[in-house]
Tab-separated table of C-alpha atoms and ligand atoms in Angstrom:
chain	number	residue	atom	x	y	z
A	118	MET	CA	-15.362	-22.478	8.715
A	119	GLN	CA	-18.894	-21.619	7.322
A	120	THR	CA	-18.768	-20.979	3.536
A	121	SER	CA	-21.972	-18.785	2.610
A	122	THR	CA	-23.836	-18.946	-0.407
A	123	PHE	CA	-24.074	-15.833	-2.438
A	124	VAL	CA	-27.543	-15.685	-4.032
A	125	ASP	CA	-27.887	-11.838	-4.158
A	126	ASP	CA	-25.986	-8.992	-6.227
A	127	TRP	CA	-22.530	-8.182	-5.533
A	128	LEU	CA	-20.980	-4.632	-6.559
A	129	CYS	CA	-17.714	-5.460	-8.230
A	130	TYR	CA	-15.492	-2.276	-8.276
A	131	ASN	CA	-13.742	-1.821	-11.396
A	132	THR	CA	-10.569	-0.753	-9.666
A	133	ILE	CA	-7.970	-3.562	-8.999
A	134	LEU	CA	-6.716	-4.153	-5.544
A	135	GLY	CA	-3.804	-5.800	-6.490
A	136	GLU	CA	-2.414	-8.227	-9.099
A	137	GLY	CA	-1.144	-11.780	-8.412
A	138	ALA	CA	0.726	-14.358	-10.541
A	139	TYR	CA	-2.432	-15.628	-12.311
A	140	GLY	CA	-4.683	-12.362	-12.426
A	141	GLU	CA	-6.263	-9.518	-10.721
A	142	VAL	CA	-7.802	-9.188	-7.330
A	143	LYS	CA	-10.816	-7.094	-7.201
A	144	LEU	CA	-13.434	-5.844	-4.237
A	145	LEU	CA	-16.974	-7.062	-4.135
A	146	ILE	CA	-19.556	-5.523	-1.863
A	147	HIS	CA	-22.808	-7.067	-1.208
A	148	LYS	CA	-25.390	-4.617	-2.221
A	149	LYS	CA	-27.803	-5.246	0.860
A	150	SER	CA	-25.428	-6.359	3.664
A	151	GLN	CA	-22.715	-4.102	2.528
A	152	GLU	CA	-20.313	-6.902	3.412
A	153	LYS	CA	-17.056	-6.583	1.663
A	154	ILE	CA	-14.987	-9.432	0.351
A	155	ALA	CA	-11.738	-9.801	-1.893
A	156	CYS	CA	-11.900	-11.650	-5.143
A	157	LYS	CA	-9.089	-13.163	-6.822
A	158	ILE	CA	-9.976	-13.654	-10.634
A	159	ILE	CA	-7.830	-16.189	-12.700
A	160	ASP	CA	-7.757	-15.875	-16.248
A	161	HIS	CA	-7.203	-19.404	-17.279
A	162	HIS	CA	-6.976	-18.314	-21.099
A	163	LYS	CA	-4.158	-16.322	-20.421
A	164	TYR	CA	-2.435	-18.467	-17.765
A	165	LYS	CA	-2.611	-21.998	-19.133
A	166	ASP	CA	-0.515	-23.416	-16.224
A	167	ALA	CA	-2.631	-21.702	-13.427
A	168	SER	CA	-4.983	-24.615	-12.665
A	169	ALA	CA	-2.767	-26.978	-10.940
A	170	ALA	CA	-1.299	-23.938	-8.736
A	171	ILE	CA	-4.561	-22.697	-7.829
A	172	ASN	CA	-6.034	-26.205	-6.975
A	173	ARG	CA	-2.986	-26.718	-4.621
A	174	GLU	CA	-3.385	-23.205	-3.180
A	175	VAL	CA	-6.981	-23.552	-2.464
A	176	THR	CA	-6.451	-27.016	-1.283
A	177	ILE	CA	-4.218	-25.594	1.635
A	178	HIS	CA	-6.113	-22.440	2.058
A	179	LYS	CA	-9.534	-24.034	2.778
A	180	LEU	CA	-7.849	-25.841	5.858
A	181	LEU	CA	-7.153	-22.779	7.581
A	182	ASP	CA	-9.191	-20.624	10.220
A	183	HIS	CA	-7.045	-18.238	12.152
A	184	GLU	CA	-7.135	-14.566	13.109
A	185	ASN	CA	-3.832	-13.778	11.510
A	186	ILE	CA	-4.660	-15.524	8.205
A	187	ILE	CA	-6.724	-14.320	5.317
A	188	LYS	CA	-9.867	-16.285	5.362
A	189	TYR	CA	-11.031	-18.509	2.489
A	190	PHE	CA	-14.713	-18.060	1.740
A	191	GLY	CA	-15.075	-19.979	-1.731
A	192	ARG	CA	-14.336	-20.275	-5.226
A	193	ARG	CA	-16.413	-20.491	-8.417
A	194	GLN	CA	-15.030	-22.208	-11.477
A	195	GLU	CA	-15.882	-21.395	-14.933
A	196	PRO	CA	-14.285	-22.951	-18.220
A	197	LEU	CA	-11.840	-19.694	-18.515
A	198	LYS	CA	-12.196	-18.000	-15.552
A	199	GLU	CA	-12.026	-18.754	-11.966
A	200	TYR	CA	-12.890	-16.566	-8.779
A	201	ILE	CA	-11.666	-17.060	-5.443
A	202	PHE	CA	-13.233	-15.168	-2.647
A	203	LEU	CA	-11.290	-14.246	0.166
A	204	GLU	CA	-11.501	-12.072	3.489
A	205	TYR	CA	-10.966	-8.504	2.410
A	206	ALA	CA	-7.927	-6.724	3.921
A	207	ALA	CA	-8.695	-2.881	3.785
A	208	GLY	CA	-5.612	-1.870	5.262
A	209	GLY	CA	-3.410	-3.011	2.302
A	210	GLU	CA	0.143	-4.623	2.467
A	211	LEU	CA	2.566	-4.195	5.095
A	212	PHE	CA	5.026	-2.634	3.213
A	213	GLN	CA	3.050	0.201	2.764
A	214	LEU	CA	3.629	0.814	6.264
A	215	ILE	CA	7.487	0.524	6.138
A	216	GLU	CA	9.385	4.020	5.443
A	217	PRO	CA	12.146	3.133	2.978
A	218	ASP	CA	15.577	3.308	4.724
A	219	VAL	CA	13.618	4.099	7.998
A	220	GLY	CA	11.373	1.504	8.769
A	221	MET	CA	8.374	1.870	11.241
A	222	PRO	CA	8.126	2.586	14.789
A	223	PRO	CA	9.576	-0.328	16.992
A	224	ALA	CA	6.146	-0.551	19.008
A	225	ASN	CA	4.355	-1.267	15.626
A	226	THR	CA	7.178	-3.813	14.608
A	227	GLN	CA	6.725	-5.446	17.789
A	228	MET	CA	2.900	-5.778	17.327
A	229	TYR	CA	3.277	-6.908	13.724
A	230	MET	CA	5.959	-9.505	14.584
A	231	LYS	CA	3.866	-10.940	17.478
A	232	GLN	CA	0.870	-11.385	15.089
A	233	LEU	CA	3.001	-12.808	12.333
A	234	LEU	CA	4.491	-15.310	14.636
A	235	CYS	CA	0.995	-16.278	15.730
A	236	GLY	CA	-0.154	-16.924	12.312
A	237	VAL	CA	2.960	-18.861	11.556
A	238	SER	CA	2.769	-20.672	14.580
A	239	TYR	CA	-0.706	-21.928	13.615
A	240	LEU	CA	0.475	-22.858	9.927
A	241	HIS	CA	3.222	-24.967	11.301
A	242	SER	CA	1.077	-26.498	13.930
A	243	LYS	CA	-1.078	-27.864	10.913
A	244	GLY	CA	2.032	-29.035	9.182
A	245	ILE	CA	1.811	-26.363	6.632
A	246	ALA	CA	4.795	-24.113	5.456
A	247	HIS	CA	4.037	-20.802	3.678
A	248	ARG	CA	7.278	-20.328	1.732
A	249	ASP	CA	6.796	-17.050	0.608
A	250	ILE	CA	6.663	-14.740	3.857
A	251	LYS	CA	7.474	-11.168	2.926
A	252	PRO	CA	5.818	-7.705	3.265
A	253	GLU	CA	3.904	-8.259	0.074
A	254	ASN	CA	2.161	-11.186	1.423
A	255	LEU	CA	1.251	-9.801	4.759
A	256	LEU	CA	-2.123	-7.830	4.579
A	257	ILE	CA	-3.658	-5.511	7.088
A	258	SER	CA	-7.443	-5.625	8.133
A	259	ILE	CA	-9.458	-2.780	8.735
A	260	ASP	CA	-8.891	-3.116	12.322
A	261	GLY	CA	-5.098	-2.966	11.941
A	262	ILE	CA	-4.579	-6.953	12.054
A	263	LEU	CA	-2.037	-8.547	10.091
A	264	LYS	CA	-3.149	-11.228	7.901
A	265	ILE	CA	-0.667	-14.006	6.080
A	266	SER	CA	-2.202	-14.255	2.555
A	267	ASP	CA	-1.170	-15.978	-0.656
A	268	PHE	CA	-0.851	-19.782	-0.371
A	269	GLY	CA	0.353	-20.344	-3.778
A	270	MET	CA	3.750	-21.689	-2.683
A	271	ALA	CA	2.559	-23.294	0.575
A	272	THR	CA	3.055	-27.028	1.266
A	273	LEU	CA	2.620	-29.725	3.700
A	274	PHE	CA	5.587	-30.649	5.618
A	275	ARG	CA	4.152	-32.632	8.126
A	276	PHE	CA	1.625	-35.392	7.817
A	277	LYS	CA	0.060	-37.600	10.551
A	278	GLY	CA	3.175	-36.715	12.751
A	279	ARG	CA	5.729	-37.614	10.155
A	280	GLU	CA	7.762	-34.514	8.943
A	281	ARG	CA	9.575	-34.403	5.571
A	282	LEU	CA	12.374	-32.428	4.420
A	283	LEU	CA	11.693	-30.173	1.371
A	284	ASP	CA	13.464	-30.026	-1.767
A	285	LYS	CA	11.721	-27.451	-3.883
A	286	LYS	CA	13.591	-23.986	-4.051
A	287	CYS	CA	10.719	-21.659	-3.852
A	288	GLY	CA	10.092	-17.980	-2.516
A	289	THR	CA	11.447	-14.543	-3.093
A	290	LYS	CA	15.116	-14.210	-3.104
A	291	PRO	CA	16.074	-11.727	-0.382
A	292	TYR	CA	13.700	-13.495	1.922
A	293	LEU	CA	15.072	-16.975	1.356
A	294	ALA	CA	17.165	-18.899	3.875
A	295	PRO	CA	20.598	-20.016	2.919
A	296	GLU	CA	19.411	-23.804	3.176
A	297	VAL	CA	16.602	-23.312	0.852
A	298	LEU	CA	19.102	-22.411	-1.901
A	299	GLN	CA	21.179	-25.474	-1.200
A	300	ARG	CA	18.356	-28.121	-0.333
A	301	PRO	CA	16.945	-30.004	1.195
A	302	TYR	CA	15.785	-28.102	4.020
A	303	LYS	CA	13.569	-27.892	7.104
A	304	ALA	CA	10.364	-26.007	6.274
A	305	PRO	CA	9.681	-24.357	9.715
A	306	ALA	CA	13.146	-23.095	10.170
A	307	ALA	CA	13.075	-21.586	6.552
A	308	ASP	CA	9.846	-19.729	7.341
A	309	LEU	CA	11.401	-18.248	10.310
A	310	TRP	CA	14.389	-16.988	8.708
A	311	SER	CA	11.815	-14.921	6.127
A	312	CYS	CA	10.295	-13.728	9.239
A	313	GLY	CA	13.565	-12.520	10.580
A	314	ILE	CA	14.243	-10.487	7.199
A	315	VAL	CA	10.658	-9.207	7.534
A	316	PHE	CA	11.587	-7.948	11.080
A	317	VAL	CA	14.947	-6.264	9.846
A	318	ALA	CA	12.861	-4.663	6.883
A	319	MET	CA	10.351	-3.200	9.386
A	320	MET	CA	13.053	-1.999	11.694
A	321	THR	CA	15.022	-0.502	9.234
A	322	GLY	CA	12.989	0.008	6.065
A	323	GLU	CA	16.025	-2.112	4.149
A	324	LEU	CA	16.555	-5.545	3.134
A	325	PRO	CA	20.046	-6.810	4.308
A	326	TRP	CA	20.836	-8.541	0.915
A	327	ALA	CA	19.660	-9.537	-2.355
A	328	GLU	CA	20.266	-13.442	-1.688
A	329	ALA	CA	21.630	-15.280	1.205
A	330	THR	CA	24.409	-17.025	-0.825
A	331	ASP	CA	28.408	-16.535	-0.830
A	332	LYS	CA	28.108	-14.838	-3.802
A	333	ASN	CA	26.638	-11.953	-2.041
A	334	GLU	CA	29.060	-9.451	-0.215
A	335	GLU	CA	26.481	-8.378	2.470
A	336	PHE	CA	25.389	-11.947	3.392
A	337	LEU	CA	29.060	-13.073	3.516
A	338	LYS	CA	29.900	-9.962	6.026
A	339	TRP	CA	27.012	-11.177	8.199
A	340	LYS	CA	28.094	-14.862	8.028
A	341	ASN	CA	31.637	-13.789	9.038
A	342	ASP	CA	30.470	-11.305	11.746
A	343	ILE	CA	31.756	-8.318	10.280
A	344	TYR	CA	28.666	-6.277	9.770
A	345	ILE	CA	28.166	-4.396	12.952
A	346	SER	CA	28.894	-0.943	11.940
A	347	GLU	CA	27.074	-1.310	8.456
A	348	THR	CA	23.600	-0.555	7.324
A	349	PRO	CA	20.979	-1.948	8.286
A	350	TRP	CA	22.559	-3.468	11.340
A	351	ALA	CA	23.877	-0.099	12.710
A	352	LYS	CA	20.345	0.974	12.693
A	353	LEU	CA	19.327	-1.712	15.554
A	354	GLY	CA	19.799	-1.495	18.997
A	355	ASN	CA	21.590	-4.267	20.878
A	356	THR	CA	18.266	-6.187	21.811
A	357	ALA	CA	16.932	-6.022	18.518
A	358	LEU	CA	20.271	-6.938	16.970
A	359	SER	CA	20.714	-9.922	19.248
A	360	LEU	CA	17.015	-11.097	18.089
A	361	ALA	CA	18.063	-10.427	14.295
A	362	ARG	CA	21.290	-12.537	14.898
A	363	GLN	CA	19.391	-15.490	16.375
A	364	ILE	CA	16.668	-15.622	13.891
A	365	LEU	CA	18.945	-15.126	11.206
A	366	ASN	CA	21.445	-17.878	12.063
A	367	VAL	CA	22.763	-19.271	9.116
A	368	ASP	CA	22.727	-22.724	11.021
A	369	SER	CA	19.402	-23.631	10.707
A	370	MET	CA	19.669	-26.338	13.533
A	371	ARG	CA	20.959	-23.241	15.859
A	372	ARG	CA	18.442	-20.591	14.590
A	373	LEU	CA	15.679	-19.666	17.238
A	374	LYS	CA	12.706	-21.787	17.345
A	375	LEU	CA	9.267	-19.944	17.239
A	376	GLU	CA	8.429	-20.137	21.018
A	377	GLN	CA	12.283	-18.775	21.753
A	378	ILE	CA	11.629	-15.937	19.268
A	379	GLU	CA	8.333	-15.278	21.194
A	380	ARG	CA	10.265	-15.333	24.494
A	381	HIS	CA	13.220	-13.204	23.461
A	382	PRO	CA	13.939	-9.958	25.439
A	383	TRP	CA	12.968	-7.650	22.595
A	384	MET	CA	9.791	-9.161	22.132
A	385	ARG	CA	8.992	-8.400	25.688
A	386	LEU	CA	9.963	-4.826	25.752
A	387	GLU	CA	7.218	-2.610	26.657
A	388	PHE	CA	7.079	0.455	24.191
A	389	SER	CA	4.887	2.766	25.720
A	390	PHE	CA	3.749	5.151	22.919
A	391	VAL	CA	0.329	4.614	21.684
A	392	ILE	CA	-0.454	2.777	18.477
A	393	SER	CA	-3.410	3.953	16.628
A	394	GLY	CA	-5.960	1.483	16.072
A	395	ASN	CA	-5.684	2.164	12.480
A	396	PRO	CA	-2.006	1.258	11.426
A	397	LEU	CA	-1.979	3.759	8.566
A	398	ILE	CA	-2.086	6.627	11.105
A	399	ARG	CA	1.082	6.972	13.000
A	400	SER	CA	0.899	8.264	16.395
A	401	THR	CA	3.727	9.388	18.305
A	402	GLU	CA	1.883	10.702	21.226
A	403	ASN	CA	2.740	9.670	24.763
A	404	SER	CA	6.235	8.394	23.914
A	405	SER	CA	8.303	7.309	26.568
A	406	ASP	CA	11.701	8.190	27.586
A	407	SER	CA	13.398	5.130	27.119
A	408	SER	CA	14.070	3.031	23.793
A	409	GLU	CA	14.280	-0.759	23.769
A	410	ASP	CA	17.946	-0.166	24.813
A	411	GLY	CA	17.449	2.855	26.686
A	412	SER	CA	19.368	4.842	24.281
A	413	GLU	CA	16.827	7.507	22.842
A	414	LYS	CA	12.998	7.913	22.548
A	415	PRO	CA	11.602	5.382	19.710
A	416	ALA	CA	9.274	8.189	18.658
A	417	LYS	CA	11.980	10.673	18.446
A	418	ARG	CA	14.455	8.551	16.904
A	419	TRP	CA	11.982	7.492	14.389
A	420	ASN	CA	10.696	10.876	13.685
A	421	SER	CA	14.237	12.133	13.115
A	422	MET	CA	14.966	9.415	10.660
A	423	VAL	CA	12.150	10.319	8.826
A	424	GLU	CA	13.145	13.890	8.624
A	425	ALA	CA	16.772	12.670	7.542
A	426	GLU	CA	15.291	10.275	4.887
A	427	THR	CA	13.088	13.191	3.304
A	428	ARG	CA	16.287	15.260	3.191
A	429	MET	CA	18.300	12.500	1.624
A	430	ASN	CA	15.511	11.977	-0.899
A	431	ARG	CA	15.629	15.428	-1.798
A	432	ASP	CA	19.200	15.672	-2.291
A	433	THR	CA	20.041	12.520	-3.913
A	434	PRO	CA	18.148	11.829	-7.158
A	435	THR	CA	18.009	8.173	-8.292
A	436	VAL	CA	19.522	7.604	-11.744
A	437	THR	CA	18.118	4.205	-12.697
A	438	GLN	CA	19.297	1.790	-15.514
A	439	SER	CA	16.014	0.986	-17.290
A	440	GLN	CA	15.261	1.415	-20.777
A	441	PRO	CA	12.332	3.348	-21.576
A	442	THR	CA	9.545	2.099	-23.673
A	443	ILE	CA	8.849	5.380	-25.183
A	444	SER	CA	5.451	5.577	-27.137
A	445	HIS	CA	4.225	8.352	-28.917
A	446	ARG	CA	3.639	10.636	-25.939
A	447	HIS	CA	0.933	12.781	-27.425
A	448	SER	CA	-1.173	9.951	-28.715
A	449	THR	CA	-0.387	8.021	-25.493
A	450	ILE	CA	-1.816	10.396	-23.217
A	451	MET	CA	-4.997	11.181	-25.330
A	452	GLU	CA	-5.783	7.448	-25.689
A	453	ALA	CA	-5.269	6.957	-21.902
A	454	VAL	CA	-7.472	10.015	-21.199
A	455	ASP	CA	-10.047	8.821	-23.716
A	456	SER	CA	-10.094	5.254	-22.377
A	457	LEU	CA	-10.184	6.742	-18.818
A	458	ARG	CA	-13.284	8.608	-19.564
A	459	ASN	CA	-14.996	5.811	-21.535
A	460	THR	CA	-14.163	3.129	-18.673
A	461	ARG	CA	-15.859	5.466	-16.080
A	462	ARG	CA	-18.811	5.748	-18.316
A	463	ASP	CA	-19.396	2.140	-18.399
A	464	GLN	CA	-21.471	0.199	-15.954
A	465	VAL	CA	-21.010	-3.181	-17.426
A	466	CYS	CA	-23.646	-5.511	-16.048
A	467	PHE	CA	-22.773	-9.271	-16.479
A	468	SER	CA	-25.311	-11.650	-15.104
A	469	GLN	CA	-24.151	-15.001	-14.861
A	470	PRO	CA	-26.257	-18.113	-15.555
A	471	THR	CA	-27.875	-19.653	-12.491
A	472	GLN	CA	-27.465	-23.252	-12.632
A	473	ASN	CA	-24.806	-25.287	-10.968
A	474	GLU	CA	-23.812	-22.272	-8.903
A	475	ASP	CA	-22.856	-22.162	-5.250
A	476	LEU	CA	-21.275	-18.720	-5.455
A	477	VAL	CA	-22.004	-15.477	-7.053
A	478	LEU	CA	-24.884	-15.099	-9.308
A	479	GLN	CA	-24.483	-11.496	-10.425
A	480	PHE	CA	-21.777	-9.276	-10.499
A	481	THR	CA	-22.244	-5.420	-11.561
A	482	GLN	CA	-19.105	-3.257	-12.460
A	483	SER	CA	-19.226	-0.216	-10.494
A	484	PRO	CA	-17.153	2.924	-10.733
A	485	ILE	CA	-15.256	4.359	-8.096
A	486	THR	CA	-16.525	7.749	-6.815
A	487	LYS	CA	-15.771	10.025	-4.072
A	488	ASP	CA	-18.386	8.216	-1.716
A	489	ASN	CA	-17.525	4.631	-2.313
A	490	PHE	CA	-13.775	5.381	-2.316
A	491	GLN	CA	-13.371	4.796	1.184
A	492	ASP	CA	-14.191	1.115	0.525
A	493	LEU	CA	-11.234	0.657	-1.260
A	494	ILE	CA	-7.874	-0.335	0.104
A	495	LYS	CA	-5.793	2.374	2.141
A	496	ARG	CA	-2.824	3.012	0.382
A	497	LEU	CA	0.073	5.450	1.415
A	498	THR	CA	0.914	5.695	-2.031
A	499	ARG	CA	-1.657	8.211	-3.516
A	500	PHE	CA	-2.114	11.877	-3.561
A	501	TYR	CA	-4.588	14.593	-4.951
A	502	VAL	CA	-3.377	16.786	-7.535
A	503	LYS	CA	-4.009	20.421	-8.500
A	504	THR	CA	-4.162	19.821	-12.115
A	505	GLY	CA	-6.796	18.376	-14.395
A	506	LEU	CA	-6.870	14.684	-15.911
A	507	GLU	CA	-4.936	15.311	-19.109
A	508	LYS	CA	-2.376	17.769	-17.540
A	509	THR	CA	-1.776	15.117	-14.825
A	510	LEU	CA	-1.154	12.501	-17.280
A	511	GLU	CA	1.219	14.694	-19.271
A	512	VAL	CA	3.176	15.943	-16.242
A	513	LEU	CA	3.102	12.310	-15.059
A	514	CYS	CA	4.719	10.779	-18.432
A	515	THR	CA	7.269	13.714	-18.697
A	516	VAL	CA	8.511	12.992	-15.070
A	517	LEU	CA	8.829	9.491	-15.925
A	518	ASP	CA	10.548	10.023	-19.127
A	519	SER	CA	12.930	12.298	-17.399
A	520	LEU	CA	13.842	9.454	-14.872
A	521	HIS	CA	14.094	6.942	-17.682
A	522	TYR	CA	11.366	4.803	-16.364
A	523	GLY	CA	9.562	2.646	-19.196
A	524	TRP	CA	5.731	3.333	-19.481
A	525	THR	CA	2.744	2.510	-21.418
A	526	THR	CA	-0.906	3.133	-20.972
A	527	ASP	CA	-3.707	0.326	-21.038
A	528	ALA	CA	-7.355	0.100	-22.054
A	529	ASN	CA	-8.274	1.482	-18.524
A	530	GLY	CA	-6.227	4.502	-18.649
A	531	ALA	CA	-3.958	3.375	-16.295
A	532	VAL	CA	-0.112	4.066	-16.757
A	533	SER	CA	2.183	1.005	-16.351
A	534	VAL	CA	5.662	1.959	-15.418
A	535	THR	CA	8.556	-0.393	-15.479
A	536	THR	CA	12.113	-0.025	-14.265
A	537	VAL	CA	14.558	-1.807	-12.342
A	538	ASP	CA	15.467	-1.632	-8.530
A	539	SER	CA	18.772	-0.893	-6.776
A	540	CYS	CA	19.354	-4.805	-7.029
A	541	LYS	CA	18.539	-4.739	-10.617
A	542	ASN	CA	15.624	-6.516	-10.300
A	543	GLN	CA	12.503	-5.577	-12.452
A	544	LEU	CA	9.915	-3.390	-10.873
A	545	THR	CA	6.665	-2.801	-12.303
A	546	PHE	CA	3.920	-0.547	-10.942
A	547	LYS	CA	0.655	1.014	-12.053
A	548	ALA	CA	-0.497	4.609	-11.745
A	549	ASN	CA	-4.227	5.261	-11.967
A	550	LEU	CA	-5.889	8.532	-12.122
A	551	PHE	CA	-9.445	8.837	-10.446
A	552	ASP	CA	-11.620	11.949	-11.276
A	553	MET	CA	-13.004	12.186	-7.734
A	554	ASP	CA	-15.932	14.869	-8.444
A	555	GLY	CA	-13.570	16.959	-10.107
A	556	LYS	CA	-10.464	16.449	-8.366
A	557	ILE	CA	-7.885	14.128	-9.616
A	558	LEU	CA	-6.322	11.379	-7.326
A	559	LEU	CA	-3.126	9.732	-8.432
A	560	ASP	CA	-2.964	6.278	-6.913
A	561	PHE	CA	0.280	4.112	-7.524
A	562	ARG	CA	0.018	0.267	-7.060
A	563	LEU	CA	2.676	-2.087	-7.039
A	564	SER	CA	2.267	-5.031	-9.759
A	565	LYS	CA	5.545	-6.742	-9.584
A	566	GLY	CA	8.672	-6.586	-7.542
A	567	CYS	CA	9.785	-5.643	-4.054
A	568	GLY	CA	7.484	-3.214	-2.174
A	569	LEU	CA	9.907	-1.454	-0.385
A	570	GLN	CA	11.740	-0.528	-3.660
A	571	PHE	CA	8.313	0.371	-4.979
A	572	LYS	CA	8.197	2.621	-1.831
A	573	LYS	CA	11.233	4.340	-2.728
A	574	LYS	CA	10.393	4.807	-6.337
A	575	PHE	CA	6.945	6.358	-5.082
A	576	LEU	CA	8.759	8.940	-2.877
A	577	LYS	CA	10.979	9.942	-5.598
A	578	LEU	CA	8.051	10.456	-8.063
A	579	LYS	CA	6.037	12.315	-5.428
A	580	GLU	CA	9.070	14.610	-5.007
A	581	CYS	CA	9.299	15.428	-8.660
A	582	LEU	CA	5.659	15.905	-8.746
A	583	SER	CA	5.513	18.357	-5.818
A	584	ASP	CA	4.464	21.257	-7.906
A	585	ILE	CA	1.149	19.725	-9.093
A	586	ILE	CA	0.414	17.738	-5.565
A	587	ASP	CA	-2.404	19.255	-3.808
A	588	ASN	CA	-1.330	19.590	-0.220
A	589	LYS	CA	-4.587	20.973	1.225
A	590	ASP	CA	-6.648	17.588	0.510
A	591	VAL	CA	-4.900	15.410	2.668
A	592	LYS	CA	-7.730	12.944	3.409
A	593	ILE	CA	-7.567	10.134	1.104
B	603	LIG	P1	-2.056	-12.596	-4.686
B	603	LIG	O1	-2.531	-13.147	-5.702
B	603	LIG	O2	-2.643	-13.133	-3.287
B	603	LIG	O3	-0.586	-12.416	-4.664
B	603	LIG	O4	-2.449	-10.799	-4.445
B	603	LIG	C1	-2.052	-9.673	-5.282
B	603	LIG	C2	-2.170	-8.697	-4.520
B	603	LIG	O5	-3.671	-8.398	-4.379
B	603	LIG	C3	-1.786	-8.462	-2.831
B	603	LIG	O6	-0.450	-7.974	-3.139
B	603	LIG	C4	-2.700	-7.316	-2.435
B	603	LIG	O7	-2.395	-6.157	-2.957
B	603	LIG	C5	-4.063	-7.649	-3.216
B	603	LIG	N1	-4.734	-8.686	-2.333
B	603	LIG	C6	-4.746	-9.908	-2.469
B	603	LIG	N2	-5.558	-10.491	-1.567
B	603	LIG	C7	-6.365	-9.465	-1.009
B	603	LIG	C8	-7.331	-9.485	0.099
B	603	LIG	N3	-7.586	-10.408	0.564
B	603	LIG	N4	-7.801	-8.155	0.359
B	603	LIG	C9	-7.206	-7.194	-0.042
B	603	LIG	N5	-6.244	-7.121	-1.140
B	603	LIG	C10	-5.756	-8.346	-1.415
């Protein structure tokens, strides 16, 4: 793969695209060519143990070149900071497209499953296991193509034709195959199990269990075949359930192999309603009369589920058990507003010394405006409000307090929210307020935790903020 030498100016947007284990991810745009790339910024001062992990990640990532895998372009190392340059996925993360408790249309699930399997097949053919497949690590390009990202846990399981069993317990609990928790395990089968959980999440908007161990009641029911009438399984048609059953086979030796998954009847069903080129626009046009099992129109079933979900969210407020970190509200809000204003005034230009560099020579921090906002990741977790900056912050923080979510504000004026999800795992997300030519855009982004649970909380917050939401300005 060609690694280009960056010799000209790159604009680096202030806004963070996402947060990884060792730092932030930002968008860079080339001043002349307008080429966009993502830049992972690793803070070695803050994360002393980052070096070895990043070196391992880069060693593997730079070997890869496939349409369904985020491309690695290069890195730049400094004593305290490191920059990793990656293909930019403007469509955001896959979980953004999954409606909590509903999922996404089966046609979209099938398309993403095919792309995911294609990427995983390539990885496995190179002897590499990803070991952390989940919707948060599956990004979507501007053209709606799924891209596997984050090789922080990846490892070589086959070298010169010799396969080894893996012994390290790593990944994200709800997506881990049962044998990974027992060890040692075969890498390819474990990755496929995670793909099976992603399949269920896309089809139903739910994760079937918090962990695949005998301590977990839902998993035990699945293992012992007493699950069929329960959620999420009851939401699947027979063919989809058969696929789930065979990918999520507890016996890894009998679990479907990748080519068998690709040949499964569900993967070959023809869903005839249009999938928009942009995955963020759900189209239900031209829907056919038959669903995967001939039971109901997929588009109709999906729409009615969305309606049911919206009703349910309205009817059943979530009570969380988090402890709020209550700051002095008035001063916190004022601080946030001030810092937001100051940040937006700043146009920090940090030129880098030119010797010994093969990557970025100059960065310019650039503020977000209505004109360049379209360059940033598309998210479904943002909306315009009718209120001004201060009022929006005040209403937001009041709602957060009423829901018993913990919150603090940072130097950039972003509100950092901490709560727990329904599995009692920590969930952290950020709310950023952008002043777009006088109109305030409220943008929510996951920092830590499960994407599906984050979307649930977002819907709850959106409902609570409905009085200030500007429904007229839907183009974001
Ligand atoms: P990571 O450090 O790989 O876990 O990335 C953390 C978050 O940053 C992801 O969940 C994405 O939201 C965002 N991100 C990472 N890589 C990219 C990319 N190549 N393009 C766009 N966003 C990205």
